[in-house]
CSV table of C-alpha atoms and ligand atoms in Angstrom, one decimal:
chain,number,residue,atom,x,y,z
L,50,MET,CA,22.6,20.2,-146.3
L,51,SER,CA,21.7,23.5,-148.3
L,52,ASN,CA,24.0,24.4,-151.3
L,53,THR,CA,26.3,21.4,-150.9
L,54,VAL,CA,28.8,21.2,-153.5
L,55,PHE,CA,30.7,18.0,-154.0
L,56,THR,CA,34.2,17.7,-155.2
L,57,THR,CA,35.4,14.7,-157.1
L,58,ASP,CA,37.7,13.6,-154.3
L,59,GLU,CA,34.5,13.5,-152.0
L,60,LEU,CA,33.0,10.7,-154.3
L,61,GLU,CA,36.2,8.7,-155.1
L,62,MET,CA,39.8,8.6,-154.3
L,63,PRO,CA,42.8,7.3,-156.4
L,64,CYS,CA,43.6,3.7,-155.5
L,65,PRO,CA,46.7,3.5,-153.3
L,66,GLU,CA,47.8,0.3,-155.0
L,67,CYS,CA,48.1,1.5,-158.6
L,68,LYS,CA,48.3,5.3,-157.6
L,69,GLY,CA,45.2,5.8,-159.8
L,70,LYS,CA,46.5,4.3,-163.1
L,71,GLY,CA,44.3,1.2,-162.9
L,72,GLU,CA,47.2,-1.0,-163.8
L,73,ILE,CA,50.4,-2.3,-162.2
L,74,VAL,CA,53.6,-2.4,-164.1
L,75,SER,CA,56.0,-4.9,-163.0
L,76,HIS,CA,59.0,-6.3,-165.0
L,77,GLY,CA,57.9,-4.1,-168.0
L,78,LYS,CA,54.5,-6.0,-168.1
L,79,SER,CA,51.2,-4.1,-167.4
L,80,THR,CA,48.3,-6.0,-165.7
L,81,SER,CA,45.1,-4.6,-164.5
L,82,CYS,CA,45.1,-3.6,-160.8
L,83,THR,CA,43.0,-6.2,-158.7
L,84,LYS,CA,42.5,-3.8,-155.8
L,85,CYS,CA,40.3,-1.3,-157.7
L,86,GLU,CA,39.5,-3.8,-160.5
L,87,GLY,CA,41.3,-1.7,-163.1
L,88,LYS,CA,39.1,1.5,-162.3
L,89,GLY,CA,41.8,3.4,-160.6
L,90,VAL,CA,39.6,4.9,-158.2
L,91,ILE,CA,37.7,3.6,-155.1
L,92,MET,CA,34.3,5.2,-154.3
L,93,THR,CA,33.4,6.7,-151.1
L,94,GLY,CA,30.1,6.2,-149.2
L,95,LEU,CA,28.8,9.6,-150.7
L,96,GLY,CA,29.9,8.4,-154.3
L,97,GLN,CA,28.0,4.9,-153.8
L,98,THR,CA,24.8,7.1,-152.4
L,99,LEU,CA,24.9,9.2,-155.3
L,100,LEU,CA,25.4,6.4,-157.9
L,101,HIS,CA,22.7,4.4,-156.4
L,102,PHE,CA,20.2,7.3,-156.5
L,103,VAL,CA,21.0,8.3,-160.0
L,104,LYS,CA,20.7,4.5,-161.0
L,105,LYS,CA,17.4,4.2,-159.3
L,106,HIS,CA,15.9,7.4,-161.0
L,107,LEU,CA,17.5,7.2,-164.3
Z,90,MET,CA,24.5,-3.1,-144.5
Z,91,GLY,CA,25.8,-6.4,-143.4
Z,92,GLN,CA,25.9,-7.9,-140.1
Z,93,ALA,CA,28.7,-7.3,-138.0
Z,94,SER,CA,30.8,-10.4,-137.4
Z,95,ASP,CA,31.2,-10.0,-133.7
Z,96,GLY,CA,28.2,-8.4,-132.0
Z,97,ASN,CA,29.1,-4.8,-131.1
Z,98,ASP,CA,32.9,-4.9,-131.9
Z,99,PHE,CA,33.5,-1.6,-133.4
Z,100,PHE,CA,36.4,0.7,-133.7
Z,101,VAL,CA,37.1,4.4,-133.9
Z,102,ILE,CA,39.3,6.5,-136.2
Z,103,LYS,CA,39.9,10.1,-135.5
Z,104,ALA,CA,41.8,12.0,-138.2
Z,105,GLU,CA,44.5,14.3,-136.8
Z,106,GLU,CA,45.2,16.0,-140.0
Z,107,ASN,CA,43.1,16.7,-143.2
Z,108,GLY,CA,42.7,14.2,-146.0
Z,109,VAL,CA,42.9,10.9,-144.0
Z,110,ASN,CA,41.8,7.9,-146.0
Z,111,VAL,CA,40.0,5.0,-144.6
Z,112,ILE,CA,39.8,2.2,-147.0
Z,113,GLY,CA,37.7,-0.9,-146.6
Z,114,LEU,CA,38.9,-4.3,-148.0
Z,115,THR,CA,36.6,-7.1,-149.1
Z,116,ARG,CA,36.2,-10.3,-147.1
Z,117,GLY,CA,37.1,-13.3,-149.2
Z,118,SER,CA,39.9,-14.7,-151.3
Z,119,ASP,CA,40.5,-11.7,-153.3
Z,120,THR,CA,40.7,-8.5,-151.2
Z,121,ARG,CA,39.8,-5.6,-153.2
Z,122,PHE,CA,39.3,-2.0,-151.9
Z,123,HIS,CA,35.5,-1.6,-152.1
Z,124,HIS,CA,34.9,1.6,-150.1
Z,125,SER,CA,36.9,4.6,-149.2
Z,126,GLU,CA,36.1,7.4,-146.8
Z,127,LYS,CA,37.9,10.7,-146.5
Z,128,LEU,CA,38.3,12.4,-143.0
Z,129,ASP,CA,39.4,15.8,-142.4
Z,130,MET,CA,41.1,16.9,-139.2
Z,131,GLY,CA,38.9,16.2,-136.1
Z,132,GLU,CA,36.5,14.0,-138.0
Z,133,VAL,CA,35.7,10.8,-136.2
Z,134,MET,CA,34.6,7.5,-138.0
Z,135,ILE,CA,33.1,4.6,-136.0
Z,136,ALA,CA,33.0,1.5,-138.1
Z,137,GLN,CA,32.4,-2.3,-137.7
Z,138,PHE,CA,33.9,-5.4,-139.6
Z,139,THR,CA,31.1,-6.8,-141.4
Z,140,GLU,CA,30.3,-9.7,-143.9
Z,141,HIS,CA,31.7,-7.4,-146.7
Z,142,THR,CA,34.6,-5.8,-144.8
Z,143,SER,CA,37.3,-7.9,-143.2
Z,144,ALA,CA,40.1,-5.3,-143.1
Z,145,VAL,CA,40.5,-1.7,-143.1
Z,146,LYS,CA,43.5,0.3,-144.4
Z,147,VAL,CA,44.2,3.9,-142.9
Z,148,ARG,CA,46.4,6.4,-144.6
Z,149,GLY,CA,47.3,9.5,-143.0
Z,150,LYS,CA,47.8,10.7,-139.5
Z,151,ALA,CA,44.9,9.4,-137.2
Z,152,THR,CA,44.3,7.9,-134.0
Z,153,ILE,CA,42.6,4.5,-134.1
Z,154,GLN,CA,40.9,2.9,-130.9
Z,155,THR,CA,40.1,-0.8,-130.9
Z,156,LYS,CA,39.3,-3.2,-128.0
Z,157,HIS,CA,42.9,-4.2,-128.1
Z,158,GLY,CA,44.1,-0.5,-127.5
Z,159,GLU,CA,45.1,2.6,-129.2
Z,160,VAL,CA,47.2,3.0,-132.3
Z,161,LYS,CA,48.5,6.1,-134.2
Z,162,SER,CA,49.0,6.1,-137.9
Z,163,ASP,CA,51.2,8.6,-139.7
G,78,ZN,ZN1,44.1,0.0,-158.3
């Protein structure tokens, strides 16, 4: 793992339910996406590893 | 890491193109997407259902092997 560069899509991906918007619009009403809890993205294992590492050492 | 629900019951996902997404859904009444993994062509993921994950969604072209047989996604 020398000179490893992460791109954002290796850390998270757009939520397929809300297409990354974090909200679902139906009948002109917008509600927070329950699948991603309104974040619009789902973290990967690498993303979670990095987040846990940063939280631990912050 | 949670315990597998059924001993050594695992499944295999092999990506047949770049950018295949494997998405884990939470166990329980509300099924959230709690984990995603991106596989590039030829990459293999071996996974189990655990106390946290009760379903998996595969997006993109992949071969999936389970104890019930093989299935291909597009
Ligand atoms: Zn969403």
